[in-house]
PDB file of C-alpha atoms (C1' of nucleotides) in Angstrom:
ATOM      1  CA  UNK A  17     -19.580  19.459  14.103  1.00 74.00           C
ATOM      2  CA  UNK A  18     -21.672  17.127  15.534  1.00 84.00           C
ATOM      3  CA  UNK A  19     -20.668  14.474  18.138  1.00 94.00           C
ATOM      4  CA  UNK A  20     -22.121  11.114  18.473  1.00 97.00           C
ATOM      5  CA  UNK A  21     -23.012   9.207  21.354  1.00 96.00           C
ATOM      6  CA  UNK A  22     -20.457   6.749  19.880  1.00 98.00           C
ATOM      7  CA  UNK A  23     -17.904   9.009  19.632  1.00 98.00           C
ATOM      8  CA  UNK A  24     -18.153  10.896  22.911  1.00 97.00           C
ATOM      9  CA  UNK A  25     -18.317   6.936  24.647  1.00 98.00           C
ATOM     10  CA  UNK A  26     -14.786   6.177  22.924  1.00 98.00           C
ATOM     11  CA  UNK A  27     -12.968   9.173  23.759  1.00 98.00           C
ATOM     12  CA  UNK A  28     -13.844   9.198  27.230  1.00 98.00           C
ATOM     13  CA  UNK A  29     -12.328   5.591  27.565  1.00 98.00           C
ATOM     14  CA  UNK A  30      -9.679   7.164  26.174  1.00 98.00           C
ATOM     15  CA  UNK A  31      -9.389   9.738  28.525  1.00 97.00           C
ATOM     16  CA  UNK A  32      -8.637   5.965  31.236  1.00 97.00           C
ATOM     17  CA  UNK A  33      -5.773   5.285  29.723  1.00 98.00           C
ATOM     18  CA  UNK A  34      -2.627   5.843  32.491  1.00 97.00           C
ATOM     19  CA  UNK A  35       0.069   7.701  30.818  1.00 96.00           C
ATOM     20  CA  UNK A  36       3.248   5.340  30.000  1.00 96.00           C
ATOM     21  CA  UNK A  37       0.089   2.825  29.398  1.00 97.00           C
ATOM     22  CA  UNK A  38      -1.392   1.710  25.832  1.00 98.00           C
ATOM     23  CA  UNK A  39      -4.363  -0.724  24.749  1.00 98.00           C
ATOM     24  CA  UNK A  40      -6.139  -1.562  21.701  1.00 98.00           C
ATOM     25  CA  UNK A  41      -8.510  -0.321  19.016  1.00 98.00           C
ATOM     26  CA  UNK A  42     -10.171  -4.374  19.732  1.00 98.00           C
ATOM     27  CA  UNK A  43      -9.868  -3.488  23.678  1.00 98.00           C
ATOM     28  CA  UNK A  44     -11.843  -0.680  23.098  1.00 98.00           C
ATOM     29  CA  UNK A  45     -14.721  -1.872  21.360  1.00 98.00           C
ATOM     30  CA  UNK A  46     -15.141  -4.642  23.567  1.00 98.00           C
ATOM     31  CA  UNK A  47     -15.909  -2.674  26.729  1.00 97.00           C
ATOM     32  CA  UNK A  48     -17.644   0.078  24.423  1.00 97.00           C
ATOM     33  CA  UNK A  49     -19.685  -3.031  24.124  1.00 96.00           C
ATOM     34  CA  UNK A  50     -19.201  -3.654  20.274  1.00 97.00           C
ATOM     35  CA  UNK A  51     -16.512  -6.563  19.955  1.00 97.00           C
ATOM     36  CA  UNK A  52     -16.132  -6.675  16.365  1.00 97.00           C
ATOM     37  CA  UNK A  53     -16.426  -2.582  15.704  1.00 98.00           C
ATOM     38  CA  UNK A  54     -12.889  -2.044  16.236  1.00 98.00           C
ATOM     39  CA  UNK A  55     -12.515  -0.491  12.645  1.00 98.00           C
ATOM     40  CA  UNK A  56     -15.484   2.697  13.485  1.00 98.00           C
ATOM     41  CA  UNK A  57     -13.347   3.388  16.542  1.00 98.00           C
ATOM     42  CA  UNK A  58     -10.389   4.160  14.799  1.00 98.00           C
ATOM     43  CA  UNK A  59     -12.834   6.441  12.946  1.00 98.00           C
ATOM     44  CA  UNK A  60     -13.684   7.797  16.053  1.00 98.00           C
ATOM     45  CA  UNK A  61     -10.568   8.527  17.183  1.00 98.00           C
ATOM     46  CA  UNK A  62      -9.198  10.161  14.229  1.00 96.00           C
ATOM     47  CA  UNK A  63     -12.715  13.089  15.190  1.00 96.00           C
ATOM     48  CA  UNK A  64     -10.804  12.685  18.447  1.00 96.00           C
ATOM     49  CA  UNK A  65     -11.375  17.122  18.967  1.00 93.00           C
ATOM     50  CA  UNK A  66      -8.861  18.165  21.625  1.00 92.00           C
ATOM     51  CA  UNK A  67      -5.910  15.559  20.609  1.00 87.00           C
ATOM     52  CA  UNK A  68      -2.867  15.129  22.320  1.00 93.00           C
ATOM     53  CA  UNK A  69      -5.257  16.052  25.733  1.00 94.00           C
ATOM     54  CA  UNK A  70      -7.529  13.076  24.848  1.00 97.00           C
ATOM     55  CA  UNK A  71      -4.658  10.221  24.742  1.00 97.00           C
ATOM     56  CA  UNK A  72      -5.663   9.003  21.535  1.00 97.00           C
ATOM     57  CA  UNK A  73      -2.476   7.727  20.477  1.00 98.00           C
ATOM     58  CA  UNK A  74      -1.768   5.670  23.108  1.00 98.00           C
ATOM     59  CA  UNK A  75      -4.241   3.203  20.901  1.00 98.00           C
ATOM     60  CA  UNK A  76      -2.729   0.702  19.053  1.00 98.00           C
ATOM     61  CA  UNK A  77      -3.416  -2.519  17.006  1.00 98.00           C
ATOM     62  CA  UNK A  78      -3.716  -5.363  18.370  1.00 98.00           C
ATOM     63  CA  UNK A  79      -0.983  -7.370  16.379  1.00 97.00           C
ATOM     64  CA  UNK A  80       0.995  -4.832  18.253  1.00 97.00           C
ATOM     65  CA  UNK A  81       1.670  -2.605  15.240  1.00 98.00           C
ATOM     66  CA  UNK A  82       0.845   1.192  15.694  1.00 98.00           C
ATOM     67  CA  UNK A  83      -2.346   1.921  13.837  1.00 97.00           C
ATOM     68  CA  UNK A  84      -2.441   5.447  12.179  1.00 96.00           C
ATOM     69  CA  UNK A  85      -2.599   8.839  13.667  1.00 97.00           C
ATOM     70  CA  UNK A  86      -4.135  12.260  12.193  1.00 94.00           C
ATOM     71  CA  UNK A  87      -1.609  14.634  13.228  1.00 91.00           C
ATOM     72  CA  UNK A  88       0.873  12.263  11.218  1.00 94.00           C
ATOM     73  CA  UNK A  89       2.571   8.832  12.902  1.00 95.00           C
ATOM     74  CA  UNK A  90       5.278  10.370  13.648  1.00 95.00           C
ATOM     75  CA  UNK A  91       3.710  12.299  16.134  1.00 96.00           C
ATOM     76  CA  UNK A  92       2.319   9.769  17.475  1.00 97.00           C
ATOM     77  CA  UNK A  93       5.321   7.236  18.120  1.00 97.00           C
ATOM     78  CA  UNK A  94       7.242  11.136  19.439  1.00 97.00           C
ATOM     79  CA  UNK A  95       4.117  11.083  21.704  1.00 97.00           C
ATOM     80  CA  UNK A  96       4.421   7.647  23.047  1.00 97.00           C
ATOM     81  CA  UNK A  97       8.422   7.671  23.116  1.00 97.00           C
ATOM     82  CA  UNK A  98       7.927  10.469  25.708  1.00 97.00           C
ATOM     83  CA  UNK A  99       6.116   8.124  27.700  1.00 97.00           C
ATOM     84  CA  UNK A 100       8.334   5.785  27.777  1.00 97.00           C
ATOM     85  CA  UNK A 101       7.149   3.721  25.451  1.00 98.00           C
ATOM     86  CA  UNK A 102       9.526   1.935  22.898  1.00 97.00           C
ATOM     87  CA  UNK A 103       8.728   1.386  19.401  1.00 97.00           C
ATOM     88  CA  UNK A 104      10.780  -1.201  16.988  1.00 96.00           C
ATOM     89  CA  UNK A 105      10.131  -2.096  14.088  1.00 95.00           C
ATOM     90  CA  UNK A 106       7.158  -0.296  14.022  1.00 95.00           C
ATOM     91  CA  UNK A 107       5.675  -2.033  17.149  1.00 97.00           C
ATOM     92  CA  UNK A 108       5.312  -1.327  20.214  1.00 98.00           C
ATOM     93  CA  UNK A 109       8.251  -3.511  21.856  1.00 97.00           C
ATOM     94  CA  UNK A 110       6.353  -5.462  25.033  1.00 96.00           C
ATOM     95  CA  UNK A 111       3.549  -4.055  24.422  1.00 97.00           C
ATOM     96  CA  UNK A 112       1.930  -7.456  25.647  1.00 96.00           C
ATOM     97  CA  UNK A 113       3.416  -5.759  29.036  1.00 96.00           C
ATOM     98  CA  UNK A 114       2.418  -2.607  28.759  1.00 97.00           C
ATOM     99  CA  UNK A 115      -0.800  -2.789  27.866  1.00 97.00           C
ATOM    100  CA  UNK A 116      -4.072  -1.494  29.162  1.00 98.00           C
ATOM    101  CA  UNK A 117      -7.079  -3.537  29.707  1.00 97.00           C
ATOM    102  CA  UNK A 118     -10.037  -1.687  30.998  1.00 96.00           C
ATOM    103  CA  UNK A 119     -11.255  -5.139  32.801  1.00 88.00           C
TER     104      UNK A 119
ATOM    105  C1'  DC B  17     -32.038   3.742   1.370  1.00 96.09           C
ATOM    106  C1'  DT B  18     -27.397   2.840  -0.988  1.00 96.09           C
ATOM    107  C1'  DA B  19     -22.872   3.341  -1.629  1.00 96.09           C
ATOM    108  C1'  DT B  20     -18.401   4.764   0.282  1.00 96.09           C
ATOM    109  C1'  DT B  21     -14.426   5.399   2.870  1.00 96.09           C
ATOM    110  C1'  DG B  22     -11.151   3.952   6.752  1.00 96.09           C
ATOM    111  C1'  DA B  23      -6.529   4.865  12.932  1.00 96.09           C
ATOM    112  C1'  DC B  24      -9.429  -2.294  12.151  1.00 96.09           C
ATOM    113  C1'  DG B  25      -9.151  -7.893  13.125  1.00 96.09           C
ATOM    114  C1'  DA B  26      -9.026 -13.118  11.564  1.00 96.09           C
ATOM    115  C1'  DC B  27      -7.522 -16.138   9.054  1.00 96.09           C
ATOM    116  C1'  DA B  28      -5.553 -18.136   4.380  1.00 96.09           C
ATOM    117  C1'  DT B  29      -1.331 -18.171   1.377  1.00 96.09           C
TER     118       DT B  29
ATOM    119  C1'  DC C  12       6.780 -13.375   8.121  1.00 96.09           C
ATOM    120  C1'  DA C  13       3.861  -9.968   4.831  1.00 96.09           C
ATOM    121  C1'  DT C  14      -0.260 -10.306   1.656  1.00 96.09           C
ATOM    122  C1'  DG C  15      -4.010 -10.542   0.269  1.00 96.09           C
ATOM    123  C1'  DT C  16      -9.074 -10.725   1.344  1.00 96.09           C
ATOM    124  C1'  DC C  17     -13.107 -10.655   3.845  1.00 96.09           C
ATOM    125  C1'  DG C  18     -16.089  -9.348   7.526  1.00 96.09           C
ATOM    126  C1'  DC C  19     -17.320  -5.013  10.830  1.00 96.09           C
ATOM    127  C1'  DC C  20     -19.577  -0.719  12.023  1.00 96.09           C
ATOM    128  C1'  DA C  21     -20.083   3.963  12.536  1.00 96.09           C
ATOM    129  C1'  DA C  22     -19.941   8.644   9.472  1.00 96.09           C
ATOM    130  C1'  DT C  23     -20.934  10.664   5.584  1.00 96.09           C
ATOM    131  C1'  DA C  24     -22.363  11.427   0.559  1.00 96.09           C
TER     132       DA C  24
END
DNA sequence: CTATTGACGACAT
DNA sequence: CATGTCGCCAATA
């Protein structure tokens, strides 16, 4: 499995997300210097080798939607709820509040 | 090199 | 609010 530099950067950023908070694909793209690569970011997350260890489940869509998860969307929801993040109608409740910005 | 694919985003309808 | 369209980007075939 060849890991590209791009993926490494994405996974590294993921680890900075505090427990109980979330971030968006867009925010990650912005921080990594590729503001329009949100889509590519999502793909990179999916290729993450060591799942729950790298909090790829704390990444959601910019509109509060859940996005997806390699291990099954249910798994993602379970992990988030476990950290105190509530899901309502397929979206993170009050996500703007829990959104983590790398600044 | 080109085509296809996808855990996305912005905007129009 | 729900869908559809189009643009973007990196990985793969």
